Each structure stands twice: as structure tokens, then as C-alpha cells.
Short mmCIF file of C-alpha atoms in Angstrom, two decimals:
data_model
loop_
_atom_site.label_atom_id
_atom_site.label_comp_id
_atom_site.label_asym_id
_atom_site.label_seq_id
_atom_site.Cartn_x
_atom_site.Cartn_y
_atom_site.Cartn_z
CA MET A 1 -63.11 12.78 -3.13
CA ASN A 2 -63.04 12.26 -6.71
CA ARG A 3 -63.07 9.15 -8.65
CA ARG A 4 -59.49 8.61 -9.29
CA SER A 5 -58.44 9.66 -5.66
CA PHE A 6 -61.01 6.59 -4.56
CA LEU A 7 -59.24 4.23 -6.81
CA THR A 8 -55.88 5.16 -5.78
CA THR A 9 -56.87 4.57 -1.81
CA THR A 10 -58.85 1.85 -2.46
CA ALA A 11 -55.97 -0.11 -4.31
CA ALA A 12 -53.72 0.84 -1.52
CA THR A 13 -55.50 -0.28 1.09
CA ALA A 14 -56.29 -3.52 -0.77
CA LEU A 15 -52.28 -4.16 -1.59
CA LEU A 16 -51.92 -3.29 2.10
CA ALA A 17 -54.39 -6.32 3.13
CA ALA A 18 -52.66 -8.67 0.73
CA ALA A 19 -49.42 -8.03 2.25
CA THR A 20 -50.58 -8.47 5.77
CA THR A 21 -51.81 -11.79 4.81
CA LEU A 22 -49.43 -13.33 2.43
CA PRO A 23 -46.80 -15.54 4.18
CA ALA A 24 -43.09 -13.79 4.05
CA PHE A 25 -40.51 -15.23 1.90
CA ALA A 26 -37.46 -16.23 4.00
CA GLN A 27 -34.08 -15.38 3.10
CA ASP A 28 -32.08 -18.17 1.63
CA PRO A 29 -29.60 -19.29 4.18
CA LEU A 30 -25.71 -18.43 3.48
CA LYS A 31 -23.88 -21.21 2.01
CA VAL A 32 -20.50 -21.52 3.44
CA GLY A 33 -17.80 -23.57 2.36
CA PHE A 34 -14.67 -25.36 4.00
CA ILE A 35 -11.80 -26.98 2.59
CA TYR A 36 -9.34 -29.33 4.60
CA VAL A 37 -5.70 -30.42 3.73
CA GLY A 38 -6.33 -33.55 5.88
CA PRO A 39 -8.82 -35.61 7.12
CA VAL A 40 -11.23 -33.83 10.10
CA GLY A 41 -10.42 -37.11 11.65
CA ASP A 42 -7.00 -36.17 11.88
CA MET A 43 -7.10 -34.82 15.73
CA GLY A 44 -5.23 -32.32 14.86
CA TRP A 45 -5.39 -28.98 12.17
CA SER A 46 -8.02 -30.07 10.04
CA TYR A 47 -10.14 -31.55 13.23
CA GLN A 48 -9.83 -28.12 14.90
CA HIS A 49 -11.00 -25.92 11.75
CA ASP A 50 -14.01 -28.41 11.36
CA LEU A 51 -14.99 -27.59 15.37
CA GLY A 52 -15.00 -23.94 13.76
CA ARG A 53 -17.10 -24.78 11.35
CA LYS A 54 -19.43 -26.39 13.61
CA ALA A 55 -19.51 -23.49 15.62
CA VAL A 56 -20.71 -21.60 13.08
CA GLU A 57 -23.47 -23.88 12.61
CA ALA A 58 -24.38 -23.70 16.35
CA ALA A 59 -24.31 -20.11 16.14
CA TYR A 60 -26.61 -19.23 13.28
CA GLY A 61 -28.97 -22.19 13.30
CA ASP A 62 -30.71 -22.11 9.81
CA ARG A 63 -29.36 -18.95 8.74
CA VAL A 64 -26.34 -20.79 7.27
CA VAL A 65 -25.87 -24.06 5.77
CA THR A 66 -22.15 -25.12 5.72
CA SER A 67 -19.99 -28.18 3.57
CA TYR A 68 -16.40 -29.37 3.76
CA VAL A 69 -14.10 -31.33 1.49
CA GLU A 70 -11.40 -33.14 3.29
CA SER A 71 -7.88 -34.42 2.46
CA VAL A 72 -7.58 -32.04 -0.50
CA PRO A 73 -4.28 -31.94 -1.79
CA GLU A 74 -2.20 -28.56 -2.26
CA GLY A 75 -2.31 -27.90 -5.92
CA PRO A 76 -4.49 -28.33 -9.19
CA ASP A 77 -7.15 -30.28 -6.96
CA ALA A 78 -7.50 -27.34 -4.31
CA GLU A 79 -8.25 -25.24 -7.47
CA ARG A 80 -11.00 -28.00 -8.83
CA VAL A 81 -12.57 -27.92 -5.28
CA LEU A 82 -12.58 -24.68 -4.83
CA THR A 83 -14.38 -23.94 -8.37
CA GLN A 84 -17.16 -26.65 -7.39
CA MET A 85 -17.60 -24.94 -4.18
CA ALA A 86 -18.68 -21.60 -5.65
CA LEU A 87 -20.48 -23.30 -8.50
CA GLU A 88 -22.26 -24.95 -5.76
CA GLY A 89 -23.22 -21.71 -4.45
CA ASN A 90 -21.27 -21.23 -1.71
CA LYS A 91 -20.75 -17.44 -1.08
CA LEU A 92 -18.02 -17.71 1.72
CA ILE A 93 -15.26 -20.25 1.45
CA PHE A 94 -12.23 -21.04 3.95
CA ALA A 95 -9.30 -22.40 2.33
CA THR A 96 -7.38 -23.74 5.35
CA SER A 97 -3.98 -24.67 4.55
CA PHE A 98 -0.95 -22.47 3.11
CA GLY A 99 -0.76 -24.09 0.18
CA PHE A 100 -3.99 -23.70 -0.95
CA MET A 101 -2.84 -19.75 -1.63
CA ASP A 102 -2.54 -19.55 -5.38
CA ALA A 103 -5.64 -22.01 -6.00
CA VAL A 104 -7.54 -19.19 -3.98
CA MET A 105 -6.27 -16.10 -5.59
CA ASN A 106 -6.97 -18.12 -8.98
CA VAL A 107 -10.58 -18.62 -8.32
CA ALA A 108 -11.44 -15.93 -6.51
CA ALA A 109 -10.39 -13.83 -9.75
CA LYS A 110 -13.10 -15.96 -11.73
CA PHE A 111 -16.09 -15.34 -9.18
CA PRO A 112 -15.87 -11.82 -7.66
CA ASP A 113 -19.22 -12.55 -5.87
CA VAL A 114 -18.03 -14.98 -3.66
CA LYS A 115 -15.76 -14.44 -0.56
CA PHE A 116 -13.04 -16.17 -0.03
CA GLU A 117 -10.65 -16.47 3.38
CA HIS A 118 -7.21 -18.02 3.06
CA ALA A 119 -5.57 -19.40 6.27
CA THR A 120 -1.98 -18.65 7.08
CA GLY A 121 -1.24 -17.22 3.46
CA TYR A 122 -0.40 -13.56 2.60
CA LYS A 123 -2.47 -12.54 -0.66
CA ARG A 124 -5.22 -10.87 -0.67
CA ALA A 125 -7.98 -9.18 -3.02
CA ASP A 126 -11.35 -7.32 -2.54
CA ASN A 127 -12.55 -10.79 -2.27
CA VAL A 128 -9.82 -12.51 -0.35
CA ALA A 129 -8.93 -12.20 3.09
CA THR A 130 -6.16 -14.05 5.35
CA TYR A 131 -6.20 -15.36 8.80
CA ASP A 132 -3.81 -16.53 10.83
CA ALA A 133 -2.62 -17.50 14.17
CA ARG A 134 0.41 -16.28 16.25
CA PHE A 135 1.51 -20.16 16.87
CA TYR A 136 5.09 -18.98 18.11
CA GLU A 137 3.54 -17.63 20.92
CA GLY A 138 2.26 -20.92 22.08
CA ARG A 139 5.80 -22.75 21.11
CA ALA A 140 7.47 -20.37 23.36
CA VAL A 141 5.19 -21.73 26.55
CA LEU A 142 6.04 -25.32 25.15
CA GLY A 143 9.58 -24.59 24.58
CA THR A 144 10.07 -23.34 28.24
CA ILE A 145 8.67 -26.94 29.35
CA ALA A 146 10.71 -28.69 27.21
CA GLY A 147 13.84 -27.03 28.05
CA HIS A 148 13.19 -28.35 31.61
CA MET A 149 11.82 -31.29 30.95
CA THR A 150 14.69 -32.73 28.91
CA LYS A 151 17.31 -35.20 30.65
CA SER A 152 19.40 -35.48 27.39
CA ASN A 153 19.46 -31.81 26.81
CA LYS A 154 18.13 -32.83 23.16
CA ILE A 155 15.01 -31.69 22.02
CA GLY A 156 13.68 -32.78 18.76
CA TYR A 157 11.08 -31.22 16.56
CA ILE A 158 9.26 -32.35 13.63
CA GLY A 159 8.86 -29.72 10.79
CA SER A 160 6.48 -29.95 7.97
CA PHE A 161 7.34 -27.61 5.26
CA PRO A 162 10.22 -24.87 5.81
CA ILE A 163 7.70 -21.94 5.48
CA PRO A 164 7.68 -18.81 7.97
CA GLU A 165 5.09 -20.18 10.18
CA VAL A 166 6.99 -23.37 10.64
CA VAL A 167 10.33 -21.78 10.89
CA GLN A 168 8.98 -19.23 13.62
CA GLY A 169 8.10 -21.99 15.78
CA ILE A 170 11.10 -23.77 15.78
CA ASN A 171 12.99 -20.75 16.93
CA SER A 172 10.80 -19.69 19.56
CA SER A 173 10.65 -23.38 21.05
CA PHE A 174 14.54 -23.18 20.90
CA ILE A 175 15.07 -19.55 22.37
CA HIS A 176 13.11 -20.29 25.09
CA ALA A 177 14.25 -24.06 26.21
CA ARG A 178 17.79 -22.14 26.08
CA LYS A 179 16.17 -19.53 28.37
CA VAL A 180 15.67 -21.93 31.04
CA ASN A 181 18.68 -24.43 29.97
CA PRO A 182 21.72 -23.46 28.20
CA ASP A 183 22.69 -26.78 27.11
CA VAL A 184 19.70 -27.43 24.59
CA GLU A 185 20.41 -28.91 21.57
CA MET A 186 17.74 -28.42 19.03
CA LYS A 187 17.24 -31.68 16.49
CA VAL A 188 15.12 -30.81 13.44
CA VAL A 189 13.71 -33.48 11.00
CA TRP A 190 11.52 -32.12 7.95
CA ALA A 191 8.85 -34.66 7.25
CA TYR A 192 7.51 -32.64 4.17
CA THR A 193 3.90 -33.21 4.59
CA TRP A 194 0.96 -31.56 6.95
CA PHE A 195 -0.56 -35.05 7.67
CA ASP A 196 1.16 -38.36 7.09
CA PRO A 197 1.06 -40.78 10.18
CA ALA A 198 3.71 -43.03 8.50
CA LYS A 199 6.01 -40.35 7.64
CA GLU A 200 5.50 -38.29 11.21
CA ALA A 201 6.25 -41.77 12.87
CA ASP A 202 9.68 -41.88 10.68
CA ALA A 203 10.44 -38.58 11.60
CA ALA A 204 9.97 -39.55 15.25
CA ALA A 205 11.94 -42.33 15.20
CA ALA A 206 14.71 -40.74 13.66
CA LEU A 207 14.73 -37.93 16.35
CA ILE A 208 14.69 -40.48 19.14
CA ALA A 209 17.68 -42.38 17.24
CA GLU A 210 19.50 -39.37 17.73
CA GLY A 211 19.02 -39.43 21.56
CA VAL A 212 16.05 -36.70 21.59
CA ASP A 213 13.84 -37.41 24.79
CA VAL A 214 11.04 -34.34 24.21
CA ILE A 215 9.48 -34.20 20.68
CA LEU A 216 7.47 -31.27 19.42
CA GLN A 217 5.81 -30.95 16.14
CA HIS A 218 4.27 -29.02 13.48
CA THR A 219 2.63 -32.16 11.53
CA ASP A 220 -1.22 -32.90 12.33
CA SER A 221 -1.38 -36.75 13.17
CA THR A 222 -1.09 -38.09 16.60
CA ALA A 223 1.94 -40.52 15.33
CA PRO A 224 4.46 -38.90 16.92
CA GLN A 225 2.94 -39.18 20.49
CA ALA A 226 2.41 -43.02 19.91
CA LYS A 227 6.47 -43.19 18.95
CA ALA A 228 7.13 -41.24 22.29
CA GLN A 229 4.79 -43.22 24.18
CA GLU A 230 7.03 -46.59 22.63
CA ALA A 231 10.06 -44.79 23.75
CA GLY A 232 9.04 -43.64 26.87
CA ILE A 233 9.72 -39.81 26.19
CA TYR A 234 7.78 -36.81 26.21
CA SER A 235 5.92 -35.22 23.67
CA PHE A 236 3.09 -32.31 23.19
CA GLY A 237 -0.33 -32.10 21.62
CA GLN A 238 -0.19 -30.00 17.98
CA ALA A 239 -3.27 -28.15 16.91
CA SER A 240 -5.70 -29.84 19.15
CA ASP A 241 -5.15 -31.02 22.55
CA MET A 242 -4.37 -34.95 21.57
CA GLY A 243 -5.15 -35.82 25.20
CA SER A 244 -5.67 -39.12 24.42
CA PHE A 245 -2.12 -39.31 25.51
CA ALA A 246 -2.11 -37.63 28.71
CA PRO A 247 -0.72 -37.81 31.29
CA ALA A 248 2.25 -39.10 29.46
CA PRO A 249 3.81 -38.86 26.75
CA ARG A 250 1.95 -35.87 25.86
CA ILE A 251 2.48 -33.31 28.82
CA SER A 252 0.88 -30.32 27.37
CA SER A 253 -0.35 -28.91 24.01
CA ILE A 254 -1.01 -25.76 21.57
CA ILE A 255 -4.36 -25.97 20.61
CA ASP A 256 -5.73 -23.71 17.61
CA ASN A 257 -9.26 -22.23 18.74
CA TRP A 258 -10.51 -21.00 15.39
CA ASP A 259 -14.27 -20.90 16.72
CA PRO A 260 -14.61 -16.73 17.50
CA TYR A 261 -12.90 -16.06 13.93
CA TYR A 262 -15.03 -18.35 11.78
CA VAL A 263 -18.19 -16.92 13.77
CA LYS A 264 -17.22 -13.30 13.67
CA ARG A 265 -16.77 -13.31 10.03
CA VAL A 266 -19.78 -15.36 9.02
CA GLY A 267 -21.62 -13.01 11.15
CA MET A 268 -20.25 -10.26 9.10
CA MET A 269 -21.17 -11.93 5.83
CA LEU A 270 -24.97 -12.19 7.26
CA ASP A 271 -25.17 -8.41 8.21
CA GLY A 272 -23.32 -7.26 5.12
CA THR A 273 -19.96 -5.75 6.83
CA TRP A 274 -17.29 -8.49 5.62
CA GLU A 275 -14.36 -6.93 3.81
CA SER A 276 -10.81 -8.35 3.16
CA SER A 277 -8.71 -7.87 5.89
CA ALA A 278 -5.31 -9.54 7.41
CA THR A 279 -5.96 -11.31 10.72
CA TRP A 280 -3.14 -12.49 12.97
CA GLY A 281 -4.51 -13.69 16.25
CA GLY A 282 -2.55 -15.13 19.70
CA ILE A 283 -2.87 -16.17 23.01
CA GLY A 284 -4.47 -13.25 23.97
CA ASP A 285 -7.12 -12.91 21.55
CA GLY A 286 -7.98 -16.73 22.61
CA GLU A 287 -7.22 -18.18 19.28
CA VAL A 288 -3.70 -19.88 20.63
CA VAL A 289 -4.59 -21.81 23.54
CA ILE A 290 -1.95 -23.66 26.25
CA GLY A 291 -3.48 -27.04 26.72
CA GLU A 292 -3.24 -28.81 30.37
CA ILE A 293 0.05 -29.17 31.53
CA THR A 294 0.08 -32.35 33.02
CA GLU A 295 0.99 -33.68 36.57
CA ALA A 296 4.29 -35.03 35.02
CA VAL A 297 5.48 -31.46 34.72
CA PRO A 298 6.50 -30.23 38.35
CA ALA A 299 4.49 -27.66 39.90
CA GLU A 300 7.23 -25.02 39.82
CA VAL A 301 7.82 -25.56 35.79
CA LYS A 302 4.05 -25.66 35.55
CA ALA A 303 3.90 -22.23 37.00
CA GLU A 304 6.65 -20.87 35.25
CA ALA A 305 5.00 -21.86 31.84
CA GLU A 306 1.48 -20.32 33.00
CA ALA A 307 3.31 -16.88 34.02
CA LEU A 308 5.05 -16.87 30.66
CA ARG A 309 1.78 -17.53 28.90
CA ASP A 310 0.06 -14.83 30.84
CA LYS A 311 2.70 -11.97 29.95
CA ILE A 312 2.56 -12.98 26.56
CA ALA A 313 -1.27 -12.45 26.51
CA SER A 314 -1.29 -9.21 28.20
CA GLY A 315 1.61 -7.81 25.52
CA GLU A 316 4.06 -7.53 28.71
CA TYR A 317 6.41 -10.18 26.58
CA HIS A 318 7.21 -10.75 22.89
CA PRO A 319 8.94 -13.91 22.08
CA PHE A 320 11.23 -12.76 19.63
CA THR A 321 12.53 -9.86 21.97
CA GLY A 322 16.45 -9.30 21.68
CA PRO A 323 19.26 -9.62 21.96
CA LEU A 324 19.00 -12.37 19.11
CA ASN A 325 21.43 -13.53 16.47
CA LYS A 326 21.15 -14.99 13.42
CA GLN A 327 22.26 -18.63 12.80
CA ASP A 328 25.27 -17.42 11.26
CA GLY A 329 26.49 -15.51 14.46
CA SER A 330 25.20 -12.00 12.69
CA ALA A 331 23.05 -9.46 14.84
CA TRP A 332 19.30 -9.69 14.40
CA LEU A 333 17.73 -7.83 17.20
CA ALA A 334 19.41 -5.76 19.72
CA GLU A 335 18.68 -5.56 23.71
CA GLY A 336 14.77 -5.08 23.99
CA GLN A 337 14.24 -4.87 20.22
CA VAL A 338 11.35 -6.64 19.15
CA ALA A 339 10.71 -8.25 15.84
CA THR A 340 8.03 -7.03 13.86
CA ASP A 341 5.33 -8.71 12.21
CA GLU A 342 6.86 -8.18 8.86
CA GLU A 343 10.27 -9.68 9.76
CA LEU A 344 8.55 -12.56 11.09
CA SER A 345 5.91 -13.10 8.53
CA GLY A 346 8.93 -13.76 5.99
CA LEU A 347 11.51 -15.78 8.76
CA ASN A 348 13.70 -17.78 6.36
CA PHE A 349 16.55 -18.20 8.90
CA TYR A 350 17.26 -19.95 12.32
CA VAL A 351 18.74 -18.21 15.44
CA GLU A 352 21.79 -18.70 16.66
CA GLY A 353 22.26 -22.35 18.44
CA ILE A 354 20.65 -23.76 16.32
CA THR A 355 23.01 -26.48 14.35
CA ALA A 356 20.80 -27.97 11.80
CA GLU A 357 20.28 -26.65 8.43
CA LEU A 358 17.42 -24.92 7.03
CA PRO A 359 16.10 -26.37 3.85
CA LYS A 360 15.73 -23.53 0.65
#
């Protein structure tokens, strides 16, 4: 062996020995941020998203560090909070309300190396994904129960904002209440908020004054349940189980289960496979869950609702299946025709039979 080969071999051996004795440097944990439109204690929408955040922590332990900012108004404040999260080193940020959409797009353009995910929106970019749940599937099941349970034939619905996601739910609830009770009327009051217990209570009171004896909602607090309890009428949990009001007035609920989605998407960041996508999961995906149907509901009605839930989950039945007309009587879906995702994602009209006026 010549001198040069000897020195090369000796140096390589020394480097290998050093590598085996020096401690390995651990990879920095992935920082994941969440922005909520309401407080985590709303027991509804934001509460369920925060359960998903906790599921991420449980799944990945010290490989991730999560943080959240709650009660962020939709608008300029959202852009400020998202920017701060990106500056703090979060590499994946979940924005969990429809009204955060433009703020997400603006901030994502400034931070191309950060991945953003926006709940219920439709705008995407290379570093922006969207995710949603087919809440209208759960509304079909609750509408079926409501149609059976009303004695006044008047069902109330508290809307948040007149966006397609909410209009889908009103229509689906009404369609399926009418299927089991052709005399049902749907009364709608708009709260123009996602979370404001005082406004939600006022909306519930207005519906009760109109004679409704069952209330559904697309707002996040338990204030409508409290009003229903005072009036001795029925209500449903929204976004989370709201089981503290069971067995009456809360007779079932629609539950948003974000845990599997958040765990999956964070896992994709960790293994380098994240990509922009649009996800719209439903009952069959475990993303929309029907809560316990209480003993206040007759056994045969419970069985009917659970059968509908299972048909939707299997794909055997779609809640928007014709024949269905628009509110003005014009044709929408022919016999057996199913609404497309494109139609539903832009839904801006009531179906025939709803007499309320849809705000523009």
C-alpha cells in the first residue's frame, strides 16, 4: 500500500469512528398552526377542529408542535394572524372558516414555502389545499327525524351566512322532512354570525314565536338548545354532539369529525408527500357523524333515520336526487338525476316548497 492510499484509508476510518460516537442531530419538529373563527370552548365548530389538533399531537408526539389562535374575525385580522403564524415558523397552517379564504390566498402568496389548508373554501394554489365535509348528508338524516317529530308542522332553521354550504343544509333538511311529512313548513332566520350566543338565542326566539317546535341550526353555540329547552321543543346538536342537552331538547346531532383528515395531512407533510388537493368527505368517510338518537325519538323513526344514514354512507342514495324543482317551480333535477358536486358547491337557491326569501 502506498503512502497516499494509507492516508486515505486511515482518514476514512477515523471519520467513520467519529460518526459512530457523535450523537445524532434530531430533526426539528414540524410546526403546525390552526386559526379558529370562534373560541375552542364553543362546544361546536371550533371545538371540533381543536379536537382534530389534539389528535395530531396524539398521533405524532414530539415530531410535531401545534399551536392555535381562537376567535379570529374573518377579514383583515385573519390575514394578520396567518402572517404571524408563518413568521413564527409554522410550515403547515389550517384556516378553519369560509371567510378566511381571501386572507389565506394573500398570505400564501407571500410565503410559498409554507403549506396552507382552508376549510370549506374553493380557492387553491400550489401551496394551498381545501377541505370540506358533506354536511348536507347529515342534514338529510336530521331532517327526516325533524319531519317526524314536529307536531305543529313548522320546523325552524338558524342560518349563519347565505353561502352554498349553508343553503345545501337548509334544502337537504327540508327535502327529507317533506319526504316523511308533506305538510312541513320551513322557517329560516339568518343570524349573520358563526358564533354569537346572544344573536343565536334571538334567532331561536324569533322562530319559536313563529310556532316552530323543532329547530335546526348552522351556527356554533348551544344558545339555541337553551332556548329550545325553555320552550319545551326539540333541537339538534350542531358540529359537536352537544350531549349536555340530551335527551331533550337535543334529540340527535350532526358531528364534524376532523381527526382523520388532520392526522393524514400532517402525516403527508412529515413524509414529504403533501400536495395541494380538494377534499370533500361525508358520512361514508367518517367525516360527518350522526350523534346518538335519543329515546325521545320513537324506535321506528330512529330505525328509519339510521337506515337513511347507512344508504348515504354506502353511496346507495344521494340526498339531492330528483325529481326536484327550484323554489320558483322551474325544473332542476329530473327523476333519478343526482346533483353534481359543481352544482352543489355553487348552490344559491332554495328548492320548491320553501317560502322564505334567500338573501343575496
